[in-house]
Amino acid sequence: ATSSFLQASAAQLHGRDESNSYGLAAILLPVLGVFPAAMVLLLVLRRTSASTRLASIIAEFVGTFVLMFTVGCCAVDGSNVWNPLAIGSAYMAMVYALGQVSGGNLNPAISLALGLIGDLPWSDVLNYWSAQLLGGLAAAGCVTALHSQQPLELGPVAPFAGCHAACVEMLYTFMLCFVALNCMSSRRIIADGNGFYALAIGFVMVAGGYAASPVSLAAFNPAIAIGLDIKRFGFGWGIWYVLFEVMGAFLAVTFFGILRPEEGLTPDDFASYKPTTNTKCMSEFLGTFLVVFTIGLNLSVNSPAMALSAAAALMCMTYSLGSVSGAHFNP
């Protein structure tokens, strides 16, 4: 079956001058998905004696592959009405499926943020980056092979300019990383139970997808940005998207430290900690800003699902900051 698929892909790509520059990648990269898929069945589901670290790296590859494949198919042949919901649902499903194996990062920006707060060793951050980027490229190669007549593209969507795309990529990557840090790493949320963590993370893609897709295509993930820019091997708009997404991760770490000062307390001090009025006000400001910005952007781009996008933003920020200020976000 794999041989037939590769032959068909090669026949489709043959003779296309524009595609030939990356046709080889489109044919060969899908093969990379065969062995990790088999290995993850052995290591994750059957629980062989292989190392936990190897299992987590493979889980990040497979999860990012599924996410990027969903994004690519939606970008090429999807519907503007359903694309963000499909992508957010795929993200949520893979985080729930692989969260107990690797943490379900599936995003180099989230791995960076977790490394910066000390929850993920830097050796694992580097390994995760490699797995995530390879997973994204392999999935992009599959999408390119399946849809050779419509190659993947990345960049600002007219009439918006690069500065607009940079702004929304940074802001929603910040939101994604901030929600992930709170729902995956906050001691208080974990102590209270955080079974909703994948729902909150996945639905950031719903909130930002409807709002920002008409501006930047809504990557919010360096692995996806480079995958969508596979035609230029990430050196077109991809590298710029990655830069602003990394800035979003640094901002998320900064605000996490401001709004969660209890993370560094001893167990006794942590048990008696109560957020100060200033911390609560900052929490209300940030949550209200992101919800209102999402609503305003949906209105400005004539989004087909403004209510869903706004509700997703409100839900994500409520899960993240409810234990800080109560998450009113509404006078």
mmCIF file of C-alpha atoms in Angstrom:
data_model
loop_
_atom_site.group_PDB
_atom_site.id
_atom_site.type_symbol
_atom_site.label_atom_id
_atom_site.label_comp_id
_atom_site.label_asym_id
_atom_site.label_seq_id
_atom_site.Cartn_x
_atom_site.Cartn_y
_atom_site.Cartn_z
ATOM 1 C CA ALA A 1 0.000 0.000 0.000
ATOM 2 C CA THR A 2 2.856 2.355 0.867
ATOM 3 C CA SER A 3 4.590 1.554 -2.431
ATOM 4 C CA SER A 4 1.412 2.241 -4.425
ATOM 5 C CA PHE A 5 0.870 5.493 -2.556
ATOM 6 C CA LEU A 6 4.415 6.658 -3.270
ATOM 7 C CA GLN A 7 4.155 5.729 -6.943
ATOM 8 C CA ALA A 8 0.885 7.612 -7.291
ATOM 9 C CA SER A 9 2.348 10.619 -5.510
ATOM 10 C CA ALA A 10 5.414 10.572 -7.744
ATOM 11 C CA ALA A 11 3.231 10.404 -10.854
ATOM 12 C CA GLN A 12 1.182 13.361 -9.673
ATOM 13 C CA LEU A 13 4.235 15.448 -8.930
ATOM 14 C CA HIS A 14 6.134 14.500 -12.116
ATOM 15 C CA GLY A 15 6.411 17.293 -14.625
ATOM 16 C CA ARG A 16 5.327 20.132 -12.340
ATOM 17 C CA ASP A 17 8.166 22.661 -12.398
ATOM 18 C CA GLU A 18 6.930 24.547 -9.371
ATOM 19 C CA SER A 19 6.414 21.390 -7.335
ATOM 20 C CA ASN A 20 9.676 19.690 -8.298
ATOM 21 C CA SER A 21 11.648 21.822 -5.860
ATOM 22 C CA TYR A 22 9.874 20.210 -2.956
ATOM 23 C CA GLY A 23 8.304 17.135 -4.613
ATOM 24 C CA LEU A 24 11.025 14.840 -3.282
ATOM 25 C CA ALA A 25 10.210 15.924 0.256
ATOM 26 C CA ALA A 26 6.507 15.376 -0.419
ATOM 27 C CA ILE A 27 7.233 11.799 -1.490
ATOM 28 C CA LEU A 28 9.820 10.798 1.112
ATOM 29 C CA LEU A 29 8.624 12.540 4.252
ATOM 30 C CA PRO A 30 5.396 10.500 4.581
ATOM 31 C CA VAL A 31 7.547 7.388 4.982
ATOM 32 C CA LEU A 32 8.804 8.869 8.246
ATOM 33 C CA GLY A 33 5.333 8.438 9.701
ATOM 34 C CA VAL A 34 5.243 4.643 9.231
ATOM 35 C CA PHE A 35 7.915 3.616 11.729
ATOM 36 C CA PRO A 36 7.011 6.054 14.533
ATOM 37 C CA ALA A 37 3.361 4.982 14.236
ATOM 38 C CA ALA A 38 4.333 1.341 14.684
ATOM 39 C CA MET A 39 6.713 2.178 17.515
ATOM 40 C CA VAL A 40 4.196 4.241 19.405
ATOM 41 C CA LEU A 41 1.807 1.300 19.354
ATOM 42 C CA LEU A 42 4.517 -0.868 20.866
ATOM 43 C CA LEU A 43 5.885 1.621 23.352
ATOM 44 C CA VAL A 44 2.779 3.478 24.430
ATOM 45 C CA LEU A 45 -0.065 1.026 24.087
ATOM 46 C CA ARG A 46 1.702 -2.269 24.745
ATOM 47 C CA ARG A 47 4.158 -0.730 27.223
ATOM 48 C CA THR A 48 7.329 -2.543 26.277
ATOM 49 C CA SER A 49 10.531 -2.190 28.270
ATOM 50 C CA ALA A 50 11.796 0.664 26.083
ATOM 51 C CA SER A 51 12.708 3.887 27.816
ATOM 52 C CA THR A 52 10.050 6.377 28.865
ATOM 53 C CA ARG A 53 12.045 9.149 27.207
ATOM 54 C CA LEU A 54 11.902 7.441 23.829
ATOM 55 C CA ALA A 55 8.165 6.900 24.235
ATOM 56 C CA SER A 56 7.649 10.597 25.021
ATOM 57 C CA ILE A 57 9.663 11.688 21.974
ATOM 58 C CA ILE A 58 7.671 9.396 19.693
ATOM 59 C CA ALA A 59 4.423 10.634 21.270
ATOM 60 C CA GLU A 60 5.381 14.238 20.467
ATOM 61 C CA PHE A 61 6.181 13.259 16.883
ATOM 62 C CA VAL A 62 2.899 11.412 16.386
ATOM 63 C CA GLY A 63 0.776 14.075 18.096
ATOM 64 C CA THR A 64 2.341 16.911 16.111
ATOM 65 C CA PHE A 65 2.004 14.870 12.931
ATOM 66 C CA VAL A 66 -1.741 14.442 13.481
ATOM 67 C CA LEU A 67 -2.171 18.121 14.356
ATOM 68 C CA MET A 68 -0.203 19.349 11.329
ATOM 69 C CA PHE A 69 -1.953 16.908 9.001
ATOM 70 C CA THR A 70 -5.316 18.250 10.190
ATOM 71 C CA VAL A 71 -4.159 21.850 9.744
ATOM 72 C CA GLY A 72 -2.792 21.118 6.270
ATOM 73 C CA CYS A 73 -5.902 19.359 5.015
ATOM 74 C CA CYS A 74 -8.101 22.134 6.400
ATOM 75 C CA ALA A 75 -5.888 24.785 4.786
ATOM 76 C CA VAL A 76 -5.987 23.129 1.386
ATOM 77 C CA ASP A 77 -9.478 21.688 1.175
ATOM 78 C CA GLY A 78 -11.440 22.702 4.259
ATOM 79 C CA SER A 79 -14.231 25.077 5.194
ATOM 80 C CA ASN A 80 -13.775 28.437 6.900
ATOM 81 C CA VAL A 81 -16.833 27.631 8.990
ATOM 82 C CA TRP A 82 -15.428 24.410 10.446
ATOM 83 C CA ASN A 83 -11.620 24.575 10.096
ATOM 84 C CA PRO A 84 -10.806 26.068 13.544
ATOM 85 C CA LEU A 85 -13.184 23.662 15.294
ATOM 86 C CA ALA A 86 -11.649 20.689 13.467
ATOM 87 C CA ILE A 87 -8.105 21.790 14.334
ATOM 88 C CA GLY A 88 -8.940 22.573 17.954
ATOM 89 C CA SER A 89 -10.711 19.228 18.350
ATOM 90 C CA ALA A 90 -7.753 17.335 16.881
ATOM 91 C CA TYR A 91 -5.400 19.184 19.209
ATOM 92 C CA MET A 92 -7.598 18.427 22.215
ATOM 93 C CA ALA A 93 -7.879 14.742 21.294
ATOM 94 C CA MET A 94 -4.118 14.294 20.897
ATOM 95 C CA VAL A 95 -3.346 16.120 24.156
ATOM 96 C CA TYR A 96 -5.781 13.852 26.007
ATOM 97 C CA ALA A 97 -4.387 10.775 24.226
ATOM 98 C CA LEU A 98 -0.690 11.545 24.796
ATOM 99 C CA GLY A 99 -0.701 13.812 27.842
ATOM 100 C CA GLN A 100 0.205 10.989 30.200
ATOM 101 C CA VAL A 101 3.086 9.938 27.941
ATOM 102 C CA SER A 102 4.874 13.183 27.085
ATOM 103 C CA GLY A 103 2.716 15.950 28.525
ATOM 104 C CA GLY A 104 1.078 16.514 25.139
ATOM 105 C CA ASN A 105 3.002 19.677 24.219
ATOM 106 C CA LEU A 106 2.808 19.204 20.421
ATOM 107 C CA ASN A 107 4.154 22.744 20.079
ATOM 108 C CA PRO A 108 7.763 23.971 20.400
ATOM 109 C CA ALA A 109 6.526 27.229 21.960
ATOM 110 C CA ILE A 110 4.794 25.350 24.784
ATOM 111 C CA SER A 111 7.866 23.173 25.334
ATOM 112 C CA LEU A 112 9.981 26.344 25.508
ATOM 113 C CA ALA A 113 7.619 27.898 28.052
ATOM 114 C CA LEU A 114 7.659 24.756 30.202
ATOM 115 C CA GLY A 115 11.450 24.736 30.033
ATOM 116 C CA LEU A 116 11.647 28.379 31.095
ATOM 117 C CA ILE A 117 9.549 27.777 34.231
ATOM 118 C CA GLY A 118 11.555 24.652 35.084
ATOM 119 C CA ASP A 119 8.819 22.056 34.545
ATOM 120 C CA LEU A 120 10.559 20.411 31.587
ATOM 121 C CA PRO A 121 14.305 19.613 31.559
ATOM 122 C CA TRP A 122 16.162 21.371 28.753
ATOM 123 C CA SER A 123 17.355 18.050 27.356
ATOM 124 C CA ASP A 124 13.704 17.072 26.933
ATOM 125 C CA VAL A 125 12.885 20.484 25.439
ATOM 126 C CA LEU A 126 15.492 19.924 22.720
ATOM 127 C CA ASN A 127 14.301 16.374 22.074
ATOM 128 C CA TYR A 128 10.692 17.534 21.891
ATOM 129 C CA TRP A 129 11.614 20.315 19.459
ATOM 130 C CA SER A 130 13.243 17.794 17.135
ATOM 131 C CA ALA A 131 10.278 15.427 17.297
ATOM 132 C CA GLN A 132 7.721 18.224 16.845
ATOM 133 C CA LEU A 133 9.501 19.782 13.869
ATOM 134 C CA LEU A 134 9.984 16.413 12.181
ATOM 135 C CA GLY A 135 6.355 15.514 12.832
ATOM 136 C CA GLY A 136 5.203 18.786 11.318
ATOM 137 C CA LEU A 137 7.384 18.381 8.235
ATOM 138 C CA ALA A 138 6.327 14.755 7.733
ATOM 139 C CA ALA A 139 2.649 15.712 7.918
ATOM 140 C CA ALA A 140 3.203 18.650 5.563
ATOM 141 C CA GLY A 141 4.845 16.249 3.124
ATOM 142 C CA CYS A 142 1.810 13.964 3.302
ATOM 143 C CA VAL A 143 -0.578 16.856 2.677
ATOM 144 C CA THR A 144 1.540 18.055 -0.242
ATOM 145 C CA ALA A 145 1.546 14.569 -1.753
ATOM 146 C CA LEU A 146 -2.227 14.237 -1.361
ATOM 147 C CA HIS A 147 -3.007 17.739 -2.633
ATOM 148 C CA SER A 148 -0.225 18.364 -5.132
ATOM 149 C CA GLN A 149 -2.381 20.757 -7.151
ATOM 150 C CA GLN A 150 -2.790 23.055 -4.122
ATOM 151 C CA PRO A 151 0.590 23.426 -2.364
ATOM 152 C CA LEU A 152 0.653 24.673 1.196
ATOM 153 C CA GLU A 153 1.299 28.374 1.675
ATOM 154 C CA LEU A 154 2.026 30.597 4.675
ATOM 155 C CA GLY A 155 1.855 34.358 5.027
ATOM 156 C CA PRO A 156 -0.415 37.304 5.781
ATOM 157 C CA VAL A 157 -3.828 37.135 4.150
ATOM 158 C CA ALA A 158 -4.714 40.166 2.002
ATOM 159 C CA PRO A 159 -5.493 42.934 2.773
ATOM 160 C CA PHE A 160 -3.532 42.450 6.000
ATOM 161 C CA ALA A 161 0.214 43.081 6.169
ATOM 162 C CA GLY A 162 3.060 41.265 7.867
ATOM 163 C CA CYS A 163 2.849 43.433 10.992
ATOM 164 C CA HIS A 164 -0.786 42.407 11.476
ATOM 165 C CA ALA A 165 0.064 38.731 11.091
ATOM 166 C CA ALA A 166 2.977 39.097 13.531
ATOM 167 C CA CYS A 167 0.702 40.728 16.097
ATOM 168 C CA VAL A 168 -1.965 38.017 16.088
ATOM 169 C CA GLU A 169 0.582 35.191 15.953
ATOM 170 C CA MET A 170 2.386 36.559 18.997
ATOM 171 C CA LEU A 171 -0.806 37.300 20.922
ATOM 172 C CA TYR A 172 -2.536 33.968 20.374
ATOM 173 C CA THR A 173 0.674 31.972 20.865
ATOM 174 C CA PHE A 174 0.957 33.874 24.149
ATOM 175 C CA MET A 175 -2.615 32.885 24.995
ATOM 176 C CA LEU A 176 -1.979 29.248 24.053
ATOM 177 C CA CYS A 177 1.212 29.015 26.125
ATOM 178 C CA PHE A 178 -0.341 30.888 29.059
ATOM 179 C CA VAL A 179 -3.351 28.556 29.137
ATOM 180 C CA ALA A 180 -1.045 25.530 28.865
ATOM 181 C CA LEU A 181 1.165 26.736 31.729
ATOM 182 C CA ASN A 182 -1.816 27.343 33.982
ATOM 183 C CA CYS A 183 -3.762 24.205 33.163
ATOM 184 C CA MET A 184 -0.779 21.832 32.996
ATOM 185 C CA SER A 185 1.671 23.256 35.537
ATOM 186 C CA SER A 186 -0.122 25.407 38.133
ATOM 187 C CA ARG A 187 0.172 23.722 41.524
ATOM 188 C CA ARG A 188 -3.193 25.071 42.625
ATOM 189 C CA ILE A 189 -5.078 23.931 39.526
ATOM 190 C CA ILE A 190 -3.431 20.507 39.634
ATOM 191 C CA ALA A 191 -4.325 20.173 43.326
ATOM 192 C CA ASP A 192 -7.961 21.038 42.581
ATOM 193 C CA GLY A 193 -8.091 18.663 39.593
ATOM 194 C CA ASN A 194 -7.337 19.618 35.999
ATOM 195 C CA GLY A 195 -9.143 17.061 33.868
ATOM 196 C CA PHE A 196 -10.132 19.941 31.590
ATOM 197 C CA TYR A 197 -6.568 20.826 30.586
ATOM 198 C CA ALA A 198 -6.714 19.443 27.021
ATOM 199 C CA LEU A 199 -10.126 21.038 26.433
ATOM 200 C CA ALA A 200 -8.753 24.447 27.452
ATOM 201 C CA ILE A 201 -5.601 24.104 25.329
ATOM 202 C CA GLY A 202 -7.407 22.802 22.254
ATOM 203 C CA PHE A 203 -10.051 25.484 22.345
ATOM 204 C CA VAL A 204 -7.485 28.269 22.248
ATOM 205 C CA MET A 205 -7.147 27.142 18.642
ATOM 206 C CA VAL A 206 -10.907 27.568 18.237
ATOM 207 C CA ALA A 207 -10.874 31.049 19.781
ATOM 208 C CA GLY A 208 -7.849 32.239 17.840
ATOM 209 C CA GLY A 209 -8.600 30.273 14.695
ATOM 210 C CA TYR A 210 -11.839 32.038 13.898
ATOM 211 C CA ALA A 211 -10.390 35.419 14.876
ATOM 212 C CA ALA A 212 -6.947 35.244 13.264
ATOM 213 C CA SER A 213 -7.216 32.851 10.294
ATOM 214 C CA PRO A 214 -8.302 35.686 7.950
ATOM 215 C CA VAL A 215 -5.218 37.622 9.089
ATOM 216 C CA SER A 216 -2.319 35.154 9.398
ATOM 217 C CA LEU A 217 -3.772 31.654 8.787
ATOM 218 C CA ALA A 218 -3.558 31.083 12.574
ATOM 219 C CA ALA A 219 -0.506 28.867 13.080
ATOM 220 C CA PHE A 220 0.335 29.685 16.751
ATOM 221 C CA ASN A 221 2.913 26.897 16.620
ATOM 222 C CA PRO A 222 6.449 26.926 15.145
ATOM 223 C CA ALA A 223 6.091 23.330 13.931
ATOM 224 C CA ILE A 224 2.916 24.244 12.050
ATOM 225 C CA ALA A 225 4.421 27.477 10.709
ATOM 226 C CA ILE A 226 7.409 25.641 9.268
ATOM 227 C CA GLY A 227 5.177 22.841 7.995
ATOM 228 C CA LEU A 228 2.890 25.263 6.177
ATOM 229 C CA ASP A 229 5.996 26.902 4.706
ATOM 230 C CA ILE A 230 7.384 23.566 3.475
ATOM 231 C CA LYS A 231 7.647 24.901 -0.070
ATOM 232 C CA ARG A 232 10.438 27.196 1.156
ATOM 233 C CA PHE A 233 11.626 24.791 3.876
ATOM 234 C CA GLY A 234 10.589 27.286 6.564
ATOM 235 C CA PHE A 235 12.725 30.131 5.237
ATOM 236 C CA GLY A 236 9.888 32.161 3.745
ATOM 237 C CA TRP A 237 7.320 33.540 6.151
ATOM 238 C CA GLY A 238 7.881 30.532 8.404
ATOM 239 C CA ILE A 239 10.976 31.888 10.132
ATOM 240 C CA TRP A 240 9.229 35.177 10.896
ATOM 241 C CA TYR A 241 6.193 33.436 12.301
ATOM 242 C CA VAL A 242 8.464 31.333 14.516
ATOM 243 C CA LEU A 243 10.183 34.463 15.834
ATOM 244 C CA PHE A 244 6.943 36.081 16.982
ATOM 245 C CA GLU A 245 5.566 32.814 18.343
ATOM 246 C CA VAL A 246 8.678 32.444 20.491
ATOM 247 C CA MET A 247 8.121 36.003 21.725
ATOM 248 C CA GLY A 248 4.598 34.943 22.680
ATOM 249 C CA ALA A 249 6.022 32.060 24.718
ATOM 250 C CA PHE A 250 8.327 34.434 26.627
ATOM 251 C CA LEU A 251 5.398 36.757 27.346
ATOM 252 C CA ALA A 252 3.373 33.810 28.656
ATOM 253 C CA VAL A 253 6.146 32.849 31.066
ATOM 254 C CA THR A 254 6.374 36.462 32.271
ATOM 255 C CA PHE A 255 2.650 36.763 32.997
ATOM 256 C CA PHE A 256 2.541 33.285 34.532
ATOM 257 C CA GLY A 257 5.204 34.379 37.012
ATOM 258 C CA ILE A 258 3.308 37.591 37.817
ATOM 259 C CA LEU A 259 -0.081 35.933 38.301
ATOM 260 C CA ARG A 260 1.146 32.724 39.938
ATOM 261 C CA PRO A 261 3.745 33.847 42.505
ATOM 262 C CA GLU A 262 2.757 30.925 44.722
ATOM 263 C CA GLU A 263 4.563 28.511 42.399
ATOM 264 C CA GLY A 264 7.855 29.141 44.205
ATOM 265 C CA LEU A 265 6.496 28.912 47.768
ATOM 266 C CA THR A 266 7.149 26.178 50.301
ATOM 267 C CA PRO A 267 4.252 23.749 50.938
ATOM 268 C CA ASP A 268 3.264 25.541 54.170
ATOM 269 C CA ASP A 269 3.312 28.985 52.575
ATOM 270 C CA PHE A 270 1.534 27.658 49.507
ATOM 271 C CA ALA A 271 -1.337 26.284 51.598
ATOM 272 C CA SER A 272 -1.955 29.694 53.181
ATOM 273 C CA TYR A 273 -1.383 31.806 50.070
ATOM 274 C CA LYS A 274 -4.117 34.174 48.919
ATOM 275 C CA PRO A 275 -3.769 36.289 45.757
ATOM 276 C CA THR A 276 -3.280 39.996 46.452
ATOM 277 C CA THR A 277 -5.660 42.634 45.117
ATOM 278 C CA ASN A 278 -3.063 43.719 42.556
ATOM 279 C CA THR A 279 -2.708 40.142 41.317
ATOM 280 C CA LYS A 280 -6.478 39.766 41.028
ATOM 281 C CA CYS A 281 -6.763 43.038 39.105
ATOM 282 C CA MET A 282 -4.007 41.987 36.707
ATOM 283 C CA SER A 283 -5.802 38.666 36.214
ATOM 284 C CA GLU A 284 -9.080 40.421 35.405
ATOM 285 C CA PHE A 285 -7.323 42.830 33.032
ATOM 286 C CA LEU A 286 -5.567 40.059 31.093
ATOM 287 C CA GLY A 287 -8.614 37.815 30.805
ATOM 288 C CA THR A 288 -10.904 40.672 29.779
ATOM 289 C CA PHE A 289 -8.371 41.948 27.248
ATOM 290 C CA LEU A 290 -8.042 38.585 25.490
ATOM 291 C CA VAL A 291 -11.790 37.942 25.425
ATOM 292 C CA VAL A 292 -12.642 41.423 24.120
ATOM 293 C CA PHE A 293 -9.767 41.365 21.609
ATOM 294 C CA THR A 294 -11.065 38.048 20.278
ATOM 295 C CA ILE A 295 -14.591 39.416 19.931
ATOM 296 C CA GLY A 296 -13.366 42.579 18.229
ATOM 297 C CA LEU A 297 -11.159 40.686 15.779
ATOM 298 C CA ASN A 298 -14.027 38.350 14.911
ATOM 299 C CA LEU A 299 -16.192 41.360 14.173
ATOM 300 C CA SER A 300 -13.544 43.050 12.042
ATOM 301 C CA VAL A 301 -12.962 39.983 9.845
ATOM 302 C CA ASN A 302 -16.668 39.087 9.621
ATOM 303 C CA SER A 303 -16.099 35.701 11.253
ATOM 304 C CA PRO A 304 -18.716 32.996 10.570
ATOM 305 C CA ALA A 305 -18.588 31.811 14.205
ATOM 306 C CA MET A 306 -17.998 34.817 16.453
ATOM 307 C CA ALA A 307 -20.098 33.428 19.313
ATOM 308 C CA LEU A 308 -18.183 30.138 19.346
ATOM 309 C CA SER A 309 -14.825 31.916 19.196
ATOM 310 C CA ALA A 310 -15.761 34.327 21.994
ATOM 311 C CA ALA A 311 -17.131 31.522 24.163
ATOM 312 C CA ALA A 312 -13.960 29.477 23.611
ATOM 313 C CA ALA A 313 -11.771 32.426 24.649
ATOM 314 C CA LEU A 314 -13.872 33.009 27.759
ATOM 315 C CA MET A 315 -13.776 29.328 28.689
ATOM 316 C CA CYS A 316 -9.998 29.034 28.245
ATOM 317 C CA MET A 317 -9.257 32.119 30.333
ATOM 318 C CA THR A 318 -11.758 31.095 33.014
ATOM 319 C CA TYR A 319 -10.084 27.707 33.380
ATOM 320 C CA SER A 320 -6.688 29.435 33.540
ATOM 321 C CA LEU A 321 -7.435 32.294 35.938
ATOM 322 C CA GLY A 322 -10.496 31.203 37.880
ATOM 323 C CA SER A 323 -8.388 30.289 40.893
ATOM 324 C CA VAL A 324 -6.652 33.700 40.817
ATOM 325 C CA SER A 325 -9.484 36.216 40.604
ATOM 326 C CA GLY A 326 -12.643 34.233 40.025
ATOM 327 C CA ALA A 327 -12.452 34.997 36.294
ATOM 328 C CA HIS A 328 -15.295 37.511 36.047
ATOM 329 C CA PHE A 329 -14.001 39.331 32.936
ATOM 330 C CA ASN A 330 -17.255 41.273 32.865
ATOM 331 C CA PRO A 331 -18.321 44.291 34.985
#
